[in-house]
Amino acid sequence: MTAPTPAWEHQELQAWLRLSLTSGIGNAAARRLLARFGMPQAVFEASPADWQACVSALQCKQLLTLPPNFAAMVQTTWDWLHDSRADTANALITLGDPRYPDSLLHTADPPLMLYVTGPRPWLERTAPLVDWQRSLAIVGSRNPTPQGADNAYQFAHYLAGQGWCLISGMARGVDTAVHQGALAATTEGMPTVAVVGTGVDRIYPRQNEPLARQLAQRGLLISEFPLGTPPIATNFPKRNRIISGLSRGTLVVEAALASGSLITARTASEQGREVFAIPGSIHSPQTRGCHALIKQGAKLVEHAQDILEELDNVTASRGADAAAHNAASGTDSTAETAIPALLEAMGFDPVSLDHLSARTGCSVAELQAQLLELELDGWVQRLPGGLYQRCAQA
């Protein structure tokens, strides 16, 4: 059992917060100052003349001024760090802390510090928060198709059960399905991490408050933004570099061409990580981003074993590959035994009643009755716009 990490001293906390909250002092300037002076306390004990070796004259002037509402922010953070609960804890993890993830430290723009909420035993360790070699980011649309959400859940559930940590952003849609799937798996390690674009104490979206409570008990909530930071549009793309930086690879489940998930895929590529994408219908706007990534060199993924093979972590033999495929895609080996004829006519792309009528020769009324039965049995899902789609299990 590792020794508990030392508690913060008030002056030390003040110095770190002042450095991180000073306007105009970004991560790069702060790292230059730390490289020259050592700790934040030493930075503020130095003179403006000393600072000029690292930062501009304007930044020197800004370092002389306390950030707005600084005393209140220090007290809020101090109280947050000492919020005593039996099973969960809060931690402020800075550069140089043994818990700071190595993989993130070696990216182009590592955060100065991370606000973290999670299980108390996990945060009291002196090891890195996540094992980069066994971490995978899964991201995608905030408005996925039912099949897309199920794919995210099933991939996360299977991989977490194999000992992988699944990283996502706790947004609506695919992110939520990833965290839920990972938390539902049986694993002794860290199943999932949510990197949020708000303060770690501000749950967004609100509907994910129950999920956030689960993550605090069995996963991790991480943010680089100060406590109390509300949802700000520009912060969400910024946090994506952390999602990919914590991970050995990034899987995009569903994404339109303008999706923020493509930003995560781009940062993953820039960081030297693997990029994976699940293909879909050529008619669906929700899959065009994935198809674009595949054209650019992302690995096409049909089941979890594709990812494990690419990352040289094959834990099952080829004889067990079918079981891995079933677990990751939600299929059942008996599903192929009795496929209704209507499903054959549907294919796997979304289809309208009129098109189905033309393909089968059945009336719309007959099709509606059959589709309702198939939907109740889990073979078919109803989509917006009067469309229907065959489920993966079919």
Coordinates of C-alpha atoms in Angstrom, one line a residue:
M1 CA 0.0 0.0 0.0
T2 CA 1.4 3.4 -1.0
A3 CA 1.9 6.2 1.5
P4 CA -0.7 9.0 1.5
T5 CA 0.2 12.1 -0.4
P6 CA 1.1 15.1 1.7
A7 CA -1.5 17.7 2.5
W8 CA -1.5 21.1 1.0
E9 CA 0.0 24.1 3.0
H10 CA -2.1 27.2 2.7
Q11 CA 0.7 29.4 1.3
E12 CA 1.7 26.7 -1.2
L13 CA -1.9 26.6 -2.4
Q14 CA -2.1 30.4 -2.7
A15 CA 1.0 30.5 -4.9
W16 CA -0.2 27.7 -7.3
L17 CA -3.6 29.3 -7.6
R18 CA -2.1 32.8 -8.2
L19 CA 0.1 31.5 -10.9
S20 CA -2.6 29.6 -12.6
L21 CA -5.3 32.3 -12.3
T22 CA -3.2 35.4 -13.3
S23 CA -4.6 36.8 -16.5
G24 CA -2.3 36.5 -19.5
I25 CA -0.1 33.8 -17.9
G26 CA -0.9 30.6 -19.8
N27 CA 0.4 27.2 -19.3
A28 CA 3.5 27.8 -21.4
A29 CA 4.5 31.0 -19.6
A30 CA 3.9 29.3 -16.2
R31 CA 6.0 26.3 -17.1
R32 CA 8.9 28.7 -18.1
L33 CA 8.7 30.4 -14.8
L34 CA 8.6 27.1 -12.9
A35 CA 11.6 25.8 -14.9
R36 CA 13.6 28.9 -13.9
F37 CA 12.5 29.4 -10.3
G38 CA 11.3 26.0 -9.1
M39 CA 8.1 26.4 -7.2
P40 CA 5.4 29.1 -7.5
Q41 CA 6.4 30.6 -4.1
A42 CA 9.8 31.2 -5.5
V43 CA 8.3 32.8 -8.6
F44 CA 6.5 35.4 -6.6
E45 CA 9.5 36.0 -4.3
A46 CA 11.5 37.0 -7.4
S47 CA 11.6 40.5 -8.9
P48 CA 10.0 41.7 -12.1
A49 CA 13.5 42.0 -13.5
D50 CA 14.1 38.3 -12.9
W51 CA 10.7 37.5 -14.5
Q52 CA 11.7 39.2 -17.8
A53 CA 14.0 36.3 -18.6
C54 CA 10.9 34.2 -19.0
V55 CA 7.9 36.4 -19.8
S56 CA 7.0 39.7 -21.5
A57 CA 6.9 43.1 -19.9
L58 CA 3.1 43.0 -20.0
Q59 CA 3.1 39.6 -18.3
C60 CA 5.4 40.9 -15.6
K61 CA 2.9 43.6 -14.9
Q62 CA 0.1 41.1 -14.6
L63 CA 2.1 39.0 -12.2
L64 CA 2.2 41.9 -9.8
T65 CA -1.6 42.0 -9.6
L66 CA -3.7 39.5 -7.7
P67 CA -6.4 37.8 -9.7
P68 CA -10.0 39.0 -9.2
N69 CA -11.7 37.5 -6.2
F70 CA -8.5 35.8 -5.3
A71 CA -9.0 35.4 -1.6
A72 CA -12.4 33.9 -2.1
M73 CA -11.1 31.5 -4.7
V74 CA -8.3 30.3 -2.4
Q75 CA -10.8 29.7 0.4
T76 CA -13.2 27.9 -1.9
T77 CA -10.4 25.6 -3.1
W78 CA -9.1 25.0 0.4
D79 CA -12.6 24.0 1.6
W80 CA -13.0 21.8 -1.4
L81 CA -9.7 20.0 -0.8
H82 CA -10.7 19.4 2.8
D83 CA -14.3 18.3 2.1
S84 CA -14.4 15.1 4.2
R85 CA -16.4 12.2 2.9
A86 CA -15.9 8.6 3.7
D87 CA -15.6 7.2 0.2
T88 CA -14.6 10.1 -2.1
A89 CA -12.0 12.8 -2.1
N90 CA -10.9 15.9 -4.0
A91 CA -7.3 16.5 -5.1
L92 CA -5.3 19.3 -6.8
I93 CA -2.6 17.6 -8.8
T94 CA 0.2 19.8 -10.1
L95 CA 3.1 19.3 -12.4
G96 CA 5.7 17.3 -10.5
D97 CA 3.1 15.5 -8.4
P98 CA 3.7 11.7 -8.7
R99 CA 0.0 11.4 -9.5
Y100 CA 0.3 13.6 -12.5
P101 CA -0.2 11.4 -15.6
D102 CA 3.1 10.9 -17.4
S103 CA 1.4 10.7 -20.8
L104 CA -0.1 14.1 -20.3
L105 CA 3.1 15.6 -19.0
H106 CA 4.8 14.9 -22.3
T107 CA 2.2 16.5 -24.6
A108 CA 2.7 20.0 -26.1
D109 CA 0.5 21.8 -23.6
P110 CA 0.1 20.0 -20.3
P111 CA -2.2 21.7 -17.8
L112 CA -0.5 23.4 -15.0
M113 CA -2.7 21.5 -12.5
L114 CA -5.7 19.2 -12.5
Y115 CA -8.7 19.4 -10.2
V116 CA -9.8 15.8 -9.5
T117 CA -12.6 14.1 -7.7
G118 CA -12.7 10.3 -7.2
P119 CA -12.4 7.4 -4.8
R120 CA -10.4 8.3 -1.7
P121 CA -8.1 5.2 -1.9
W122 CA -7.2 5.9 -5.5
L123 CA -6.4 9.6 -4.9
E124 CA -4.3 8.7 -1.8
R125 CA -1.9 6.6 -3.9
T126 CA 1.4 8.1 -5.2
A127 CA 1.1 6.5 -8.6
P128 CA -0.1 8.3 -11.8
L129 CA -3.9 8.7 -12.0
V130 CA -4.2 6.5 -15.0
D131 CA -2.2 3.8 -16.7
W132 CA -1.6 5.3 -20.2
Q133 CA -0.7 1.9 -21.6
R134 CA -4.2 0.6 -20.8
S135 CA -6.3 3.8 -21.5
L136 CA -8.5 4.5 -24.5
A137 CA -10.5 7.6 -25.3
I138 CA -14.0 7.0 -26.8
V139 CA -15.8 10.1 -28.1
G140 CA -18.6 10.9 -30.5
S141 CA -21.8 12.8 -31.2
R142 CA -23.9 14.5 -28.5
N143 CA -26.9 13.3 -30.5
P144 CA -26.1 9.8 -31.6
T145 CA -28.4 7.3 -33.3
P146 CA -29.6 4.6 -30.9
Q147 CA -27.2 2.2 -32.6
G148 CA -24.3 4.7 -32.1
A149 CA -25.1 5.0 -28.4
D150 CA -25.3 1.3 -28.0
N151 CA -22.0 0.8 -29.8
A152 CA -20.3 3.2 -27.4
Y153 CA -21.8 1.4 -24.4
Q154 CA -20.8 -2.0 -25.6
F155 CA -17.3 -1.2 -26.6
A156 CA -16.7 0.6 -23.3
H157 CA -18.3 -2.3 -21.3
Y158 CA -16.2 -4.9 -23.0
L159 CA -12.9 -3.0 -22.8
A160 CA -13.3 -2.0 -19.2
G161 CA -13.9 -5.7 -18.4
Q162 CA -10.6 -6.4 -20.0
G163 CA -8.9 -4.0 -17.7
W164 CA -8.9 -0.8 -19.8
C165 CA -9.7 2.6 -18.6
L166 CA -12.1 4.5 -20.9
I167 CA -11.7 8.3 -21.1
S168 CA -14.4 10.6 -22.3
G169 CA -16.0 14.0 -21.6
M170 CA -19.3 13.3 -19.8
A171 CA -21.2 15.2 -22.5
R172 CA -24.6 14.0 -23.6
G173 CA -24.8 11.1 -26.1
V174 CA -21.8 9.0 -26.8
D175 CA -19.7 10.3 -23.8
T176 CA -22.5 9.3 -21.4
A177 CA -22.9 5.9 -22.9
V178 CA -19.1 5.3 -22.6
H179 CA -19.0 6.1 -18.9
Q180 CA -22.2 4.1 -18.3
G181 CA -20.8 1.0 -20.1
A182 CA -17.5 1.2 -18.3
L183 CA -19.1 1.6 -14.9
A184 CA -21.3 -1.4 -15.6
A185 CA -18.3 -3.7 -16.2
T186 CA -16.6 -5.9 -13.6
T187 CA -13.1 -4.6 -13.1
E188 CA -10.6 -4.1 -10.2
G189 CA -8.9 -1.1 -11.8
M190 CA -10.0 2.4 -12.8
P191 CA -12.9 1.8 -15.3
T192 CA -13.4 5.3 -16.6
V193 CA -12.4 9.0 -16.4
A194 CA -14.5 12.0 -17.3
V195 CA -12.5 15.1 -18.4
V196 CA -15.0 17.9 -18.1
G197 CA -15.1 21.4 -19.7
T198 CA -16.3 23.1 -16.6
G199 CA -15.1 23.4 -13.0
V200 CA -15.0 19.8 -11.6
D201 CA -17.7 21.0 -9.1
R202 CA -20.1 22.1 -11.8
I203 CA -21.9 19.2 -13.4
Y204 CA -22.8 19.8 -17.0
P205 CA -25.2 18.7 -18.4
R206 CA -27.4 18.7 -15.4
Q207 CA -29.0 15.4 -16.4
N208 CA -25.7 13.7 -15.7
E209 CA -25.6 14.5 -12.0
P210 CA -26.3 10.9 -11.1
L211 CA -23.6 9.8 -13.5
A212 CA -21.2 12.3 -11.9
R213 CA -21.9 10.8 -8.5
Q214 CA -21.1 7.3 -9.8
L215 CA -17.9 8.6 -11.3
A216 CA -16.8 10.2 -8.0
Q217 CA -17.2 6.8 -6.3
R218 CA -15.8 4.4 -9.0
G219 CA -14.1 6.6 -11.6
L220 CA -12.5 10.0 -11.8
L221 CA -13.8 13.5 -12.7
I222 CA -10.9 15.7 -14.0
S223 CA -10.8 19.4 -15.0
E224 CA -8.1 21.9 -15.6
F225 CA -10.5 24.8 -15.0
P226 CA -10.9 26.5 -11.6
L227 CA -13.7 25.5 -9.3
G228 CA -17.0 27.2 -10.2
T229 CA -16.2 27.6 -13.9
P230 CA -19.5 27.5 -15.8
P231 CA -20.1 25.9 -19.2
I232 CA -18.2 28.1 -21.7
A233 CA -18.2 27.0 -25.4
T234 CA -14.5 27.6 -26.0
N235 CA -13.5 25.4 -23.0
F236 CA -14.9 22.2 -24.4
P237 CA -12.6 22.0 -27.4
K238 CA -9.7 23.0 -25.2
R239 CA -10.2 20.1 -22.8
N240 CA -10.1 17.6 -25.7
R241 CA -6.3 17.6 -25.8
I242 CA -6.5 16.2 -22.2
I243 CA -8.9 13.4 -23.2
S244 CA -6.5 12.3 -26.0
G245 CA -3.4 13.0 -24.0
L246 CA -4.5 10.6 -21.2
S247 CA -5.1 7.9 -23.7
R248 CA -3.1 5.5 -25.9
G249 CA -5.6 5.9 -28.7
T250 CA -8.9 7.6 -29.5
L251 CA -12.0 5.8 -30.9
V252 CA -14.6 8.0 -32.6
V253 CA -18.0 6.2 -32.6
E254 CA -20.2 8.7 -34.5
A255 CA -19.4 12.2 -35.6
A256 CA -20.6 14.7 -38.1
L257 CA -18.1 16.7 -40.2
A258 CA -18.3 19.6 -37.8
S259 CA -18.2 17.5 -34.6
G260 CA -15.9 18.4 -31.7
S261 CA -14.9 14.7 -31.7
L262 CA -12.8 15.4 -34.7
I263 CA -10.9 17.9 -32.7
T264 CA -10.1 15.1 -30.2
A265 CA -9.1 12.9 -33.1
R266 CA -6.8 15.6 -34.5
T267 CA -5.1 16.2 -31.1
A268 CA -4.6 12.5 -30.7
S269 CA -2.9 12.3 -34.1
E270 CA -0.7 15.4 -33.2
Q271 CA 0.2 13.7 -29.9
G272 CA 1.3 10.5 -31.7
R273 CA -1.7 8.5 -30.6
E274 CA -3.6 6.0 -32.6
V275 CA -7.0 7.0 -34.1
F276 CA -9.8 4.6 -34.7
A277 CA -13.3 5.1 -36.2
I278 CA -16.4 3.1 -36.5
P279 CA -18.0 3.3 -40.0
G280 CA -21.7 3.7 -40.6
S281 CA -24.3 4.4 -43.3
I282 CA -23.1 6.5 -46.2
H283 CA -26.5 8.3 -46.0
S284 CA -26.1 9.3 -42.3
P285 CA -24.7 12.8 -41.5
Q286 CA -23.7 11.3 -38.1
T287 CA -21.1 9.0 -39.7
R288 CA -19.4 11.4 -42.2
G289 CA -16.9 12.5 -39.7
C290 CA -15.9 8.9 -39.1
H291 CA -15.6 8.2 -42.8
A292 CA -13.4 11.3 -43.2
L293 CA -11.1 10.1 -40.5
I294 CA -10.9 6.7 -42.1
K295 CA -9.9 8.3 -45.4
Q296 CA -7.2 10.2 -43.6
G297 CA -5.7 7.0 -42.2
A298 CA -7.7 6.2 -39.0
K299 CA -8.1 2.5 -38.5
L300 CA -11.6 1.2 -39.4
V301 CA -13.0 -0.6 -36.4
E302 CA -15.8 -3.2 -36.4
H303 CA -15.2 -4.8 -33.0
A304 CA -13.0 -4.3 -29.9
Q305 CA -10.5 -6.9 -31.0
D306 CA -9.5 -4.5 -33.9
I307 CA -8.3 -2.0 -31.2
L308 CA -6.6 -4.6 -29.1
E309 CA -4.7 -6.0 -32.1
E310 CA -3.6 -2.5 -33.2
L311 CA -2.3 -1.6 -29.7
D312 CA -0.5 -5.0 -29.4
N313 CA -2.6 -6.0 -26.5
V314 CA -4.3 -9.1 -27.8
T315 CA -5.4 -11.0 -24.7
A316 CA -7.5 -13.6 -26.4
S317 CA -6.6 -16.1 -29.1
R318 CA -8.2 -16.1 -32.5
G319 CA -10.4 -18.9 -31.3
A320 CA -11.9 -16.5 -28.8
D321 CA -12.2 -13.7 -31.3
A322 CA -15.9 -14.4 -31.9
A323 CA -16.7 -13.9 -28.3
A324 CA -14.9 -10.6 -28.2
H325 CA -16.8 -9.5 -31.3
N326 CA -20.1 -10.4 -29.7
A327 CA -19.3 -8.6 -26.4
A328 CA -18.2 -5.5 -28.1
S329 CA -20.9 -5.2 -30.7
G330 CA -23.8 -6.5 -28.6
T331 CA -24.4 -9.5 -30.9
D332 CA -25.5 -12.9 -30.0
S333 CA -24.2 -16.0 -31.8
T334 CA -27.7 -17.2 -32.3
A335 CA -29.0 -14.0 -33.8
E336 CA -28.2 -15.2 -37.3
T337 CA -30.4 -18.3 -37.1
A338 CA -33.8 -16.8 -37.8
I339 CA -33.6 -13.4 -39.5
P340 CA -37.1 -12.2 -40.6
A341 CA -37.3 -11.6 -44.4
L342 CA -38.2 -7.9 -43.8
L343 CA -34.8 -7.4 -42.2
E344 CA -33.1 -8.7 -45.3
A345 CA -35.0 -6.1 -47.3
M346 CA -34.1 -3.3 -44.9
G347 CA -30.3 -3.8 -45.0
F348 CA -28.4 -1.7 -42.4
D349 CA -29.1 1.8 -43.6
P350 CA -32.0 3.9 -42.4
V351 CA -35.0 3.4 -44.6
S352 CA -38.4 4.9 -45.0
L353 CA -41.8 3.0 -45.2
D354 CA -42.2 4.0 -48.8
H355 CA -38.8 2.5 -49.8
L356 CA -39.6 -0.6 -47.9
S357 CA -42.9 -0.9 -49.6
A358 CA -41.2 -0.6 -53.0
R359 CA -38.7 -3.3 -52.0
T360 CA -41.1 -5.8 -50.5
G361 CA -44.3 -5.2 -52.3
C362 CA -46.1 -4.9 -48.9
S363 CA -48.5 -2.2 -48.1
V364 CA -47.5 0.6 -45.6
A365 CA -50.1 -0.8 -43.1
E366 CA -48.6 -4.3 -43.3
L367 CA -45.1 -2.9 -42.9
Q368 CA -46.1 -0.8 -39.8
A369 CA -47.5 -3.9 -38.1
Q370 CA -44.4 -6.0 -38.9
L371 CA -42.0 -3.2 -37.9
L372 CA -43.7 -2.6 -34.6
E373 CA -43.3 -6.3 -33.7
L374 CA -39.6 -6.2 -34.8
E375 CA -39.1 -3.0 -32.7
L376 CA -40.6 -4.6 -29.6
D377 CA -38.3 -7.6 -30.1
G378 CA -35.2 -5.4 -30.4
W379 CA -34.5 -6.1 -34.1
V380 CA -35.4 -2.6 -35.4
Q381 CA -35.1 0.9 -34.1
R382 CA -37.3 3.9 -35.0
L383 CA -35.4 7.0 -36.1
P384 CA -36.5 10.7 -36.5
G385 CA -38.1 11.6 -39.8
G386 CA -40.2 8.4 -40.1
L387 CA -37.1 6.2 -40.8
Y388 CA -36.3 2.7 -39.5
Q389 CA -33.0 1.0 -39.0
R390 CA -32.0 -2.6 -38.4
C391 CA -30.1 -3.0 -35.1
A392 CA -26.6 -4.5 -34.9
Q393 CA -28.0 -7.6 -33.1
A394 CA -30.0 -8.3 -36.2

